[in-house]
mmCIF file of C-alpha atoms in Angstrom:
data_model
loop_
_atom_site.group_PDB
_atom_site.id
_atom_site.type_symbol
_atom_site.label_atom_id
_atom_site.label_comp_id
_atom_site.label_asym_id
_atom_site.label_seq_id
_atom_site.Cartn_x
_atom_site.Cartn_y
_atom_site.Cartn_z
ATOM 1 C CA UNK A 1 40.717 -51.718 -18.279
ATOM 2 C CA UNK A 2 39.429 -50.234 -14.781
ATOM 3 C CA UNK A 3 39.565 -46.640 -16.847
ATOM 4 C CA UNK A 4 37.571 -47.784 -19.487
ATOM 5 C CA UNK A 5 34.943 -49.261 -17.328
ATOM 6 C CA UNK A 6 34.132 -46.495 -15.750
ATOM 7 C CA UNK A 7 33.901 -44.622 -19.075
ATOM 8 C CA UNK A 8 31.378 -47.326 -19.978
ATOM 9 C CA UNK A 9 29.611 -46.830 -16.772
ATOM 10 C CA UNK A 10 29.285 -42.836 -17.061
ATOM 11 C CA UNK A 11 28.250 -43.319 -20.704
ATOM 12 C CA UNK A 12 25.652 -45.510 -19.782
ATOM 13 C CA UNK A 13 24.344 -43.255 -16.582
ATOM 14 C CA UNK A 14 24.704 -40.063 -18.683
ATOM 15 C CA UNK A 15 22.303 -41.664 -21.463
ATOM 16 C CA UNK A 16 19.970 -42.476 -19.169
ATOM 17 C CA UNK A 17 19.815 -39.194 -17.451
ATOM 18 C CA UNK A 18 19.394 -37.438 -21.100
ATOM 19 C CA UNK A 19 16.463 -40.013 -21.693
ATOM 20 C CA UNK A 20 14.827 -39.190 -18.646
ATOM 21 C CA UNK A 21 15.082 -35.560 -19.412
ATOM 22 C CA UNK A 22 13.319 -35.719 -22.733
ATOM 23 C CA UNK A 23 10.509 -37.678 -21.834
ATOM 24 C CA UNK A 24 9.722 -35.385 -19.176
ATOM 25 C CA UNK A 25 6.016 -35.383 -18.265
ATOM 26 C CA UNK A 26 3.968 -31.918 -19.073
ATOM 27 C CA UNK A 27 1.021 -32.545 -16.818
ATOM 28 C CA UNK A 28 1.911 -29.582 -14.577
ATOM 29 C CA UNK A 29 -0.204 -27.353 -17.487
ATOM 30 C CA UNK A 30 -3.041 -29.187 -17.060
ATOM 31 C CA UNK A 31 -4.985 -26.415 -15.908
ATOM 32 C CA UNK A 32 -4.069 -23.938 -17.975
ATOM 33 C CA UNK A 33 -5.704 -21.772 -20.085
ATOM 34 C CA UNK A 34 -4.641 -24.264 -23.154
ATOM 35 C CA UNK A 35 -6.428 -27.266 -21.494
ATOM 36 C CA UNK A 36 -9.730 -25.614 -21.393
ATOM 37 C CA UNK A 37 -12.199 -27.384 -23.645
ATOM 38 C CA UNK A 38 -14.754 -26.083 -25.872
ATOM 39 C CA UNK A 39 -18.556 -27.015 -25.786
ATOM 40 C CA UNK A 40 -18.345 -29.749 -23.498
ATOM 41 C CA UNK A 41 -21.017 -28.202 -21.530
ATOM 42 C CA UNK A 42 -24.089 -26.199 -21.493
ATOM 43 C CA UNK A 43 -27.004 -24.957 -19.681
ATOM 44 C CA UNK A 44 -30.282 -27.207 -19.981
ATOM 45 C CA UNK A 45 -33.507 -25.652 -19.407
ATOM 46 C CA UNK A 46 -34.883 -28.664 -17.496
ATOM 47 C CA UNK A 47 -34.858 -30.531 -14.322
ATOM 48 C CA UNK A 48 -32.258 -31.736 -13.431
ATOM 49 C CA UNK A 49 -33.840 -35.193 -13.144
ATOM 50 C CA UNK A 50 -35.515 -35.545 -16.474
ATOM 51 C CA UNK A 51 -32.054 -34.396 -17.972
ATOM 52 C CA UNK A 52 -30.365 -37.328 -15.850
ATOM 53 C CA UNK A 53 -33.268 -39.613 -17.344
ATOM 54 C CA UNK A 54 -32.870 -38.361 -21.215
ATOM 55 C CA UNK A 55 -29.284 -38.486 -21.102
ATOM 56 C CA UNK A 56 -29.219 -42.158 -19.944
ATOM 57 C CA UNK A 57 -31.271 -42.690 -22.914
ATOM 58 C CA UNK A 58 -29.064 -40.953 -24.989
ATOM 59 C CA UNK A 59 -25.873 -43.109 -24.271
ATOM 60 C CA UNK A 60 -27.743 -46.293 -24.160
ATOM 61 C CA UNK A 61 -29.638 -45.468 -27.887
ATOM 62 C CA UNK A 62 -25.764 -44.913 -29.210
ATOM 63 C CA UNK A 63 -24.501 -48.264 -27.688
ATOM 64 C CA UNK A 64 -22.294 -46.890 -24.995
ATOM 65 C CA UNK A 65 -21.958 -49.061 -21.695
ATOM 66 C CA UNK A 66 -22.693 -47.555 -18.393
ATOM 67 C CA UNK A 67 -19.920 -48.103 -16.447
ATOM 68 C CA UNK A 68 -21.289 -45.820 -13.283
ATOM 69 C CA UNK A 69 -24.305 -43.859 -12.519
ATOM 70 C CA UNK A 70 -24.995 -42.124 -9.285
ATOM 71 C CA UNK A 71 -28.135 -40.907 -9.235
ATOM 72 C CA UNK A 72 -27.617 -38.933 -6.574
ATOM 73 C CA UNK A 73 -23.974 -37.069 -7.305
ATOM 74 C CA UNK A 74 -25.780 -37.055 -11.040
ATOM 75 C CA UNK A 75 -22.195 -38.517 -12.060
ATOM 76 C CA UNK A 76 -22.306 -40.907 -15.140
ATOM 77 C CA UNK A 77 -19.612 -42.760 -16.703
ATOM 78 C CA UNK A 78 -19.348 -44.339 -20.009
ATOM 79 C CA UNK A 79 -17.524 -46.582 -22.425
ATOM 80 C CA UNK A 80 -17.315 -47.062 -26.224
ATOM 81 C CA UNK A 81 -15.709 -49.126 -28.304
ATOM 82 C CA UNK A 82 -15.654 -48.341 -32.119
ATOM 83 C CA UNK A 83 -14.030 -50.169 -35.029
ATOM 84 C CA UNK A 84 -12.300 -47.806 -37.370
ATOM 85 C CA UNK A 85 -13.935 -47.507 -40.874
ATOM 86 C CA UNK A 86 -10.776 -46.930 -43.032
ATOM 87 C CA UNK A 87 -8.560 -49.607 -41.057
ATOM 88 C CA UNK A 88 -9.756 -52.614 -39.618
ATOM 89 C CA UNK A 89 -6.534 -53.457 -38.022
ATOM 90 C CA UNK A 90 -7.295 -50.093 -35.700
ATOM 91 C CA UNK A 91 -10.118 -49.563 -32.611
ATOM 92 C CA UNK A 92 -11.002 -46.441 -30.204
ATOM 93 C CA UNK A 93 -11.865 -46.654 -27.238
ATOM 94 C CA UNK A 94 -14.113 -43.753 -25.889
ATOM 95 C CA UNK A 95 -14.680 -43.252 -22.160
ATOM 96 C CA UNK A 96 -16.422 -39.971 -21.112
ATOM 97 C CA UNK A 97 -17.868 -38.478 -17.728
ATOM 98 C CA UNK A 98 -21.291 -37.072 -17.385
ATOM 99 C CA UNK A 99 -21.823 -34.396 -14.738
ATOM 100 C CA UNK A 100 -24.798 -32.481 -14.156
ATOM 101 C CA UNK A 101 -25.169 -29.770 -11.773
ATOM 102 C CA UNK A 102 -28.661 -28.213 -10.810
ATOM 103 C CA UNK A 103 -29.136 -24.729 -11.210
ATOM 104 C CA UNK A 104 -32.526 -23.986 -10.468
ATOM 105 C CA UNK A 105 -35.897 -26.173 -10.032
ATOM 106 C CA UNK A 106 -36.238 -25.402 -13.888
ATOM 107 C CA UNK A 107 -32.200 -25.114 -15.137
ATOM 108 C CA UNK A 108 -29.585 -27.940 -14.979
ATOM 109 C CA UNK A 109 -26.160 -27.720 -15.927
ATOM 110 C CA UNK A 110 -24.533 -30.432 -18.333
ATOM 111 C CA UNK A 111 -21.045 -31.411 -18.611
ATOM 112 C CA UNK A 112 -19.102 -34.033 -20.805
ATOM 113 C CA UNK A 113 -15.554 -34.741 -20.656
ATOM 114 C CA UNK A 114 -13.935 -37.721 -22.546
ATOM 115 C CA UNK A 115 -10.818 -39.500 -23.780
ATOM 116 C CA UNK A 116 -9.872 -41.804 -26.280
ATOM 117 C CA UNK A 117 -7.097 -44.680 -26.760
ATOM 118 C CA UNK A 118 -7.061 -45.831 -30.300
ATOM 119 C CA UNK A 119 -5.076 -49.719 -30.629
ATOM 120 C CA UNK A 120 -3.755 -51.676 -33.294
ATOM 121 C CA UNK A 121 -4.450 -54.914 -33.532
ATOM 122 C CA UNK A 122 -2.533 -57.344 -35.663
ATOM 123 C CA UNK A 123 -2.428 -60.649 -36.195
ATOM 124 C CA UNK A 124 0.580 -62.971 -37.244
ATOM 125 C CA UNK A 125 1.303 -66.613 -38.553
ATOM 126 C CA UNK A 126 3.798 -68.615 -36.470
ATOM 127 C CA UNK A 127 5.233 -70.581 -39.634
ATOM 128 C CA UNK A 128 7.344 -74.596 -39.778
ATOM 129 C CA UNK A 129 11.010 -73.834 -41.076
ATOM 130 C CA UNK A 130 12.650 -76.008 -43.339
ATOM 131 C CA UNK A 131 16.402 -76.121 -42.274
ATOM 132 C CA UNK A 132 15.358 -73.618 -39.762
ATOM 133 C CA UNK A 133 15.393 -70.489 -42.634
ATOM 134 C CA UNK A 134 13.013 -71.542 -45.112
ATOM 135 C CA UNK A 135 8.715 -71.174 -44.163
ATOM 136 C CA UNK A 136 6.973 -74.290 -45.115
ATOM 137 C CA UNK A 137 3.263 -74.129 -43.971
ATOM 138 C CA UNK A 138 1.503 -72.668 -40.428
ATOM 139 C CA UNK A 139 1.676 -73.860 -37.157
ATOM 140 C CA UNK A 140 -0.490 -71.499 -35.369
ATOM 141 C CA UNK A 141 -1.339 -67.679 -34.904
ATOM 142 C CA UNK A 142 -0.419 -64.898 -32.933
ATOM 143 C CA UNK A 143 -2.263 -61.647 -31.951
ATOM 144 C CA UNK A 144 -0.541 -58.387 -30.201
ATOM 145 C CA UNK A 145 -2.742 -55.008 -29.313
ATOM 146 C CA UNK A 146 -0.211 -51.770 -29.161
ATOM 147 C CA UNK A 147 -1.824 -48.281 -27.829
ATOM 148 C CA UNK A 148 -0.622 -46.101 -30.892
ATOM 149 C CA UNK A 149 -2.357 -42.853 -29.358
ATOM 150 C CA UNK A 150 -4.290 -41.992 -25.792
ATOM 151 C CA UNK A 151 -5.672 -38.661 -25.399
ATOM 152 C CA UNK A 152 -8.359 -35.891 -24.557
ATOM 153 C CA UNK A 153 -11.485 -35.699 -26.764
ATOM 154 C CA UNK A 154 -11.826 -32.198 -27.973
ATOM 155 C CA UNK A 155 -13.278 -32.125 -31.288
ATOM 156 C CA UNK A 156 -16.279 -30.018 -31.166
ATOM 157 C CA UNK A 157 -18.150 -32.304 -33.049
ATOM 158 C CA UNK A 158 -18.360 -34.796 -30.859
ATOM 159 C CA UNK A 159 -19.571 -32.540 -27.912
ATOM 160 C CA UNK A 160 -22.243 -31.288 -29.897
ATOM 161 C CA UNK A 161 -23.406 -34.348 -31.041
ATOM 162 C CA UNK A 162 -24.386 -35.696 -27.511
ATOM 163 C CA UNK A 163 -26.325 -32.423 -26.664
ATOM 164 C CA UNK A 164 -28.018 -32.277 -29.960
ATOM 165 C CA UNK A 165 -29.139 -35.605 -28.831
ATOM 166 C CA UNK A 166 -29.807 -34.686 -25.018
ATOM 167 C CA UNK A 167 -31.927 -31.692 -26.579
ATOM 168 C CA UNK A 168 -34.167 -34.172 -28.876
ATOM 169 C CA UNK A 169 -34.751 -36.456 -25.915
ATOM 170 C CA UNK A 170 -35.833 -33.830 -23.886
ATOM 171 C CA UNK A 171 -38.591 -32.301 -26.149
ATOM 172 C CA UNK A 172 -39.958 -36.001 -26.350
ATOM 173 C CA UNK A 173 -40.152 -36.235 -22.912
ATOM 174 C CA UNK A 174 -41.748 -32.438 -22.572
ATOM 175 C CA UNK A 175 -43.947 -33.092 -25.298
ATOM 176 C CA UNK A 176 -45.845 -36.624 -23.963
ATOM 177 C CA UNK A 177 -45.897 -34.511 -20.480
ATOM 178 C CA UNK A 178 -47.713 -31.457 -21.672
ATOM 179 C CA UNK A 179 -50.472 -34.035 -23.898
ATOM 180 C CA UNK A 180 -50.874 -36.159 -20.797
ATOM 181 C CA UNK A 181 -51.677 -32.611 -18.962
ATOM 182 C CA UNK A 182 -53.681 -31.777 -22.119
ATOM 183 C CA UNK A 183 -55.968 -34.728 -21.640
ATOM 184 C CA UNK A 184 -57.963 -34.890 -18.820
ATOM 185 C CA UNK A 185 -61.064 -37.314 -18.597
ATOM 186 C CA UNK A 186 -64.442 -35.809 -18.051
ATOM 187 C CA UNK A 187 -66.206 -37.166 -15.068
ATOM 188 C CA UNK A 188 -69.713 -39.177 -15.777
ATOM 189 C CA UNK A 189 -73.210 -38.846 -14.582
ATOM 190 C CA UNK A 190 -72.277 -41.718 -12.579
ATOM 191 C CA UNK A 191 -68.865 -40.802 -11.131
ATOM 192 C CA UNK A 192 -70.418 -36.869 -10.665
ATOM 193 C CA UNK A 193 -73.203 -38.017 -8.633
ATOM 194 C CA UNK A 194 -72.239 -39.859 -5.179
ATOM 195 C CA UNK A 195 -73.778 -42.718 -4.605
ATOM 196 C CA UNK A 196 -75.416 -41.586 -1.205
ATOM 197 C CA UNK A 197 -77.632 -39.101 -3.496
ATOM 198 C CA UNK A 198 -78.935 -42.363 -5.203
ATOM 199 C CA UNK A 199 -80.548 -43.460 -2.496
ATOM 200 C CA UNK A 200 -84.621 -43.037 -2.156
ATOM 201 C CA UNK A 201 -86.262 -42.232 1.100
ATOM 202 C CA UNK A 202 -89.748 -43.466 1.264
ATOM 203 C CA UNK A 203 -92.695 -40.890 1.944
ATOM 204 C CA UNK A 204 -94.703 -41.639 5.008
ATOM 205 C CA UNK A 205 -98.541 -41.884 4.667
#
């Protein structure tokens, strides 16, 4: 009996031990060379605070929620969450970092990192047993979220997308600039001439 419990117990530790080993974590590449992304950032020929500006626009028009925006670090974090179109039963949840770092008076630079956790949703029907085996009608409802997948946005697409965006929202903002410069009001007869040089002196007799 003592022999065969400690079988049981070595079985039991070695099991664990392989388990352990095969779920190892691999976040000691995450630097490496295959971790680099691809068009998450780009050089903006702009200020760097009408860039911080157009991009809050940008995230705002496509119904993220600002989580965090320092102004000052030009550090901006987001959230969105999307309802899958093919199942409804599935949602993503998109949370991305905006840095911007200024180059130049005239040159920012723009970066976007994100991630995504996509959950299932189901619901189920806690059902009245006749007997104890056979379902007779509802008695109330359940609902359980599972992560099925969490991981690093790097589709190109989406990337793209935002500074396709950031680009369109900057030429807005360039283009009512350069007509405000464009119109300048012309002063009047009556604004031109001060009103001291209104003033008549009488001639003496």
């Amino acid at each position: 009996m003592q022999k065969f419990q400690i079988f049981l117990c070595g079985t039991i530790l070695s099991s664990l031990i392989m388990s352990g080993c095969a779920s190892a974590p691999n976040y000691g590449d995450a630097f490496s060379a295959s971790e680099t992304m691809k068009g998450n950032a780009e050089s903006i020929p702009a200020a760097a605070d009408i860039v911080w500006t157009s991009a809050l626009e940008v995230v705002v028009q496509q119904g993220f929620n600002i989580e965090q925006a320092d102004a000052k670090g030009r550090i901006m974090h987001v959230t969105k969450e999307i309802r899958n179109r093919d199942d409804k039963e599935l949602s993503h949840t998109v949370k991305g970092t905006i840095t911007m770092v200024p180059l130049s008076d005239q040159m920012t630079r723009v970066m976007l990192s994100a991630n995504q956790t996509t959950e299932l949703h189901k619901k189920s029907y806690v059902w009245w047993h006749l007997l104890w085996m056979i379902p007779i009608f509802p008695t109330g409802t359940e609902y359980t979220t599972v992560v099925t997948d969490r991981d690093t946005v790097r589709s190109p697409e989406f990337y793209q997308s935002f500074f396709s965006e950031l680009t369109k929202a900057l030429a807005e903002k360039q283009k009512t600039a350069s007509e405000k410069v464009d119109v300048i009001p012309l002063p009047t007869a009556q604004s031109a001439m001060p009103a001291s040089a209104l003033t008549i002196t009488p001639v003496p007799q």
